GROMACS .gro file of C-alpha atoms in nm:
model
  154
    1UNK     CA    1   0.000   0.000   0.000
    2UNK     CA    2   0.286   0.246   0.097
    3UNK     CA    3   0.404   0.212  -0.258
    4UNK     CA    4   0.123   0.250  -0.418
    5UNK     CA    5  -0.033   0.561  -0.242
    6UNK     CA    6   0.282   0.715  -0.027
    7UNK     CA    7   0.112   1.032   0.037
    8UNK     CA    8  -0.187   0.843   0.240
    9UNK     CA    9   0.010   0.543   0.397
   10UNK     CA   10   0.036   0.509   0.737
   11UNK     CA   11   0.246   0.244   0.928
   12UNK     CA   12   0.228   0.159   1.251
   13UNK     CA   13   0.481  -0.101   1.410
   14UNK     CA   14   0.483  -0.269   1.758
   15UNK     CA   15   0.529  -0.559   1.935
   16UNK     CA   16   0.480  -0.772   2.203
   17UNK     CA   17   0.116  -0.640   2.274
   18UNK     CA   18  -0.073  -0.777   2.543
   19UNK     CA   19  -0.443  -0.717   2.696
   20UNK     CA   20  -0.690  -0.779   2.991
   21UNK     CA   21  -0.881  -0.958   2.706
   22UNK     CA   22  -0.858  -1.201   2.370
   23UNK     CA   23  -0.540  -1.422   2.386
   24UNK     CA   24  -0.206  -1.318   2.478
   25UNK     CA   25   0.087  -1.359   2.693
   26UNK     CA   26  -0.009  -1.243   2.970
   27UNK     CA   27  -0.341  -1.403   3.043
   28UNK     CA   28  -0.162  -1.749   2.924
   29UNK     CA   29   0.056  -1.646   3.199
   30UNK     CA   30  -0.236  -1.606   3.420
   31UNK     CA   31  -0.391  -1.896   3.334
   32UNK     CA   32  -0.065  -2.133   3.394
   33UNK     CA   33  -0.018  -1.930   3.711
   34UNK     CA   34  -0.328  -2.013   3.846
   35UNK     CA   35  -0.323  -2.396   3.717
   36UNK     CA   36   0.006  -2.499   3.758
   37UNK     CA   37   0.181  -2.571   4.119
   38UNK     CA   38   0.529  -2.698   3.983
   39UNK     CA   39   0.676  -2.361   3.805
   40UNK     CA   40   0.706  -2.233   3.483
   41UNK     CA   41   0.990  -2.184   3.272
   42UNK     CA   42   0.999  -1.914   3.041
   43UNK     CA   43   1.264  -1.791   2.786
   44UNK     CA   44   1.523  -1.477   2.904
   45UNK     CA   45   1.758  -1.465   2.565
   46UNK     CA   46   1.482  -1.259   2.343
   47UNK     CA   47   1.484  -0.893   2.432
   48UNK     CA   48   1.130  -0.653   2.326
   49UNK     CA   49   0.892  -0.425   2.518
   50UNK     CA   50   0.555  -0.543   2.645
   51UNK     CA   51   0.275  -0.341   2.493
   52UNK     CA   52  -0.049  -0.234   2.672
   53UNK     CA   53  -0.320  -0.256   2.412
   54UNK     CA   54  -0.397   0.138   2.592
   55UNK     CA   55  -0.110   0.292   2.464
   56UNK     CA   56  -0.138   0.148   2.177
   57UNK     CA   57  -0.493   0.283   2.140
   58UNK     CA   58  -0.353   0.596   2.284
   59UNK     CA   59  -0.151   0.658   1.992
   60UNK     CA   60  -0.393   0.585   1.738
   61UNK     CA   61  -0.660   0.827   1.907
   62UNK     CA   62  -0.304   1.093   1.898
   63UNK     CA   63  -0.274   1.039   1.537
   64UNK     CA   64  -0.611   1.062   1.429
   65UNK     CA   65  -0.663   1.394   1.666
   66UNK     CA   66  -0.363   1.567   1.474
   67UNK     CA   67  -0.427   1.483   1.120
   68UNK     CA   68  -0.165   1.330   1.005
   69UNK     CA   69  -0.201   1.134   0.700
   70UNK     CA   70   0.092   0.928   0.635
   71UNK     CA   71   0.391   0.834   0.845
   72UNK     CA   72   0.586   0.541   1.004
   73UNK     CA   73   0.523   0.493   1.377
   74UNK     CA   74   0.681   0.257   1.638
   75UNK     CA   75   0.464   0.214   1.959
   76UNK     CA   76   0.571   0.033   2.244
   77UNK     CA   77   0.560   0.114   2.624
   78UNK     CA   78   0.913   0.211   2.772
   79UNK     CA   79   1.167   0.059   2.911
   80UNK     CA   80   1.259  -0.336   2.807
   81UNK     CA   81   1.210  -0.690   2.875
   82UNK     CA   82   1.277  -1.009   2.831
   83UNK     CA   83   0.964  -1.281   2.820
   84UNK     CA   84   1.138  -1.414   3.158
   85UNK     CA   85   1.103  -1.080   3.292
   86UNK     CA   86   0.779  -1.044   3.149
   87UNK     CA   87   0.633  -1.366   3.325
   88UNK     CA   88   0.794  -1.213   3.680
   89UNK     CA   89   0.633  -0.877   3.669
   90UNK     CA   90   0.309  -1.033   3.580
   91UNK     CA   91   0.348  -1.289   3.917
   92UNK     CA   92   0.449  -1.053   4.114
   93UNK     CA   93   0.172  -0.782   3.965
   94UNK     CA   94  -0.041  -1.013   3.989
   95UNK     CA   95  -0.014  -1.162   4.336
   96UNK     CA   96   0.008  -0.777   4.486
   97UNK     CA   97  -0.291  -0.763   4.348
   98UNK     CA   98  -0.461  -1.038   4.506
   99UNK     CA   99  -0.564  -1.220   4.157
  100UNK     CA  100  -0.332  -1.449   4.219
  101UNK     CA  101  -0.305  -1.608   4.592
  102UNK     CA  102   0.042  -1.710   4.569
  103UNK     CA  103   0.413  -1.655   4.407
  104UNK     CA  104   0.527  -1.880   4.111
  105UNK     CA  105   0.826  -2.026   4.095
  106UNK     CA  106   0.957  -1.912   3.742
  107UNK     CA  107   1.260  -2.062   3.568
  108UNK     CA  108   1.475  -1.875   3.281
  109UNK     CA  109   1.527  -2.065   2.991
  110UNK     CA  110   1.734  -2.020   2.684
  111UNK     CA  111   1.542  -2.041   2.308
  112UNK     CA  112   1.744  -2.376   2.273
  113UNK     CA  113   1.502  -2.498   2.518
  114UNK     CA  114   1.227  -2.416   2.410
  115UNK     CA  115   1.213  -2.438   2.053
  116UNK     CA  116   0.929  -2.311   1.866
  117UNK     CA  117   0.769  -2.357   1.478
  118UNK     CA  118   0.806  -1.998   1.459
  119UNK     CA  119   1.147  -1.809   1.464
  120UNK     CA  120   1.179  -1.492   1.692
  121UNK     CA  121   1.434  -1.239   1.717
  122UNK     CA  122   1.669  -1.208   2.010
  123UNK     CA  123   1.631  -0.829   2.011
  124UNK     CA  124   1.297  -0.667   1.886
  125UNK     CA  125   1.321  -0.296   2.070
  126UNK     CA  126   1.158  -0.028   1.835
  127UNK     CA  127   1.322   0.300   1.861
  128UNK     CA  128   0.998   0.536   1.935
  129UNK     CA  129   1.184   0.861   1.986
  130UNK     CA  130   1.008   1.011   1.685
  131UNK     CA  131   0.667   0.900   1.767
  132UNK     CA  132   0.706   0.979   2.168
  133UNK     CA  133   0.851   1.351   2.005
  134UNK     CA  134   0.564   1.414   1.791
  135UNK     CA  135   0.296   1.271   1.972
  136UNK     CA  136   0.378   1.212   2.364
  137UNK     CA  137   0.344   0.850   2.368
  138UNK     CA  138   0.403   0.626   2.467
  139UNK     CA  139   0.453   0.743   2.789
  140UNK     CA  140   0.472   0.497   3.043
  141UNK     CA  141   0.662   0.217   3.129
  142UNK     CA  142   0.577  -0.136   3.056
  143UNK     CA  143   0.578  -0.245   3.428
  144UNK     CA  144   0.322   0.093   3.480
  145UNK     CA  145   0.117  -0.033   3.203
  146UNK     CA  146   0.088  -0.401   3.307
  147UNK     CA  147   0.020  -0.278   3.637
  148UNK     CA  148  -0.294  -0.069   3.551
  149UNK     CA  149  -0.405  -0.375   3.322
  150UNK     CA  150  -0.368  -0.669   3.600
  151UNK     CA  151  -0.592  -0.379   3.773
  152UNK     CA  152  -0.858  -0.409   3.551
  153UNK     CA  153  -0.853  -0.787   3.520
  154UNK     CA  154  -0.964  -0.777   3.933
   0.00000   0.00000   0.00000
C-alpha cells in the first residue's frame, strides 16, 4: 500500500502487545499461574517491550486527533524486557494484586530450550523517539502499564 499511495500510507509497528482480554501472553501467563503448582519456565535470551493494548490505542486516538495522513510509527511502552522478565512482573503484579493467591516459581530458559515452529528475534526494541517527540506516547513504562491492566482484570 505504501508504494502504491505514499502520500496516504500510514504504518504503525509494535510488538509484544498484550491485553486484559482475547489471547495473549499475559493471560496465558495467568492462566498457567493459576493452574500450575510446579513452576514455569519461560525464555530470558529474546529482548522486546511489552505493549499495553492502551497505549497502543492511545496513539492511534493521537494520530487521528492531529491529522496526520501518512507516516511510520513505532509504539511500544518504555523501558525493556525479556519474556522471563515479562512472566515475573506479571506474578508478582499479579499476586500484589490479590488475583493471584500465591508466588510462582519461574525458571529462565534459553530459546534452545524451548524451541518453537516460529522463529523470533533475540532483540525486537523499536526506537519510538520520533513518535514519543511528535505525539507524547508512549509514555509509560511497561511495568506501569501491566500494572494498571492486571488492575482491571480484578
Amino acid at each position: 500500500m505504501q508504494a502504491i499511495y505514499p502520500e496516504r500510507t500510514m504504518i504503525i509497528r509494535t510488538a509484544w502487545v498484550y491485553s486484559n482480554v482475547g489471547s495473549n501472553f499475559l493471560l496465558t501467563m495467568l492462566r498457567l499461574m493459576s493452574q500450575k503448582r510446579e513452576g514455569l519456565g519461560v525464555i530470558a535470551d529474546q529482548i522486546g517491550t511489552p505493549t499495553s493494548t492502551y497505549t497502543l490505542a492511545e496513539l492511534i486516538w493521537s494520530i487521528a486527533a492531529s491529522k496526520e495522513e501518512r507516516g511510520l510509527y513505532h509504539c511500544t511502552d518504555l523501558g525493556v524486557a525479556s519474556w522471563y522478565d515479562f512472566a515475573v512482573a506479571i506474578n508478582e503484579e499479579a499476586v500484589r494484586s490479590g488475583l493471584l493467591d500465591r508466588p510462582m516459581p519461574i525458571k529462565s530458559l534459553t530459546t534452545a530450550e524451548y524451541p518453537t515452529k516460529a522463529v523470533r528475534p533475540a532483540y525486537s526494541v523499536l526506537d519510538k523517539s520520533d513518535t514519543v517527540a511528535q505525539f507524547g506516547v508512549p509514555n509509560k513504562h511497561w511495568r506501569v502499564a501491566l500494572r494498571e491492566v492486571i488492575q482491571q482484570l480484578k
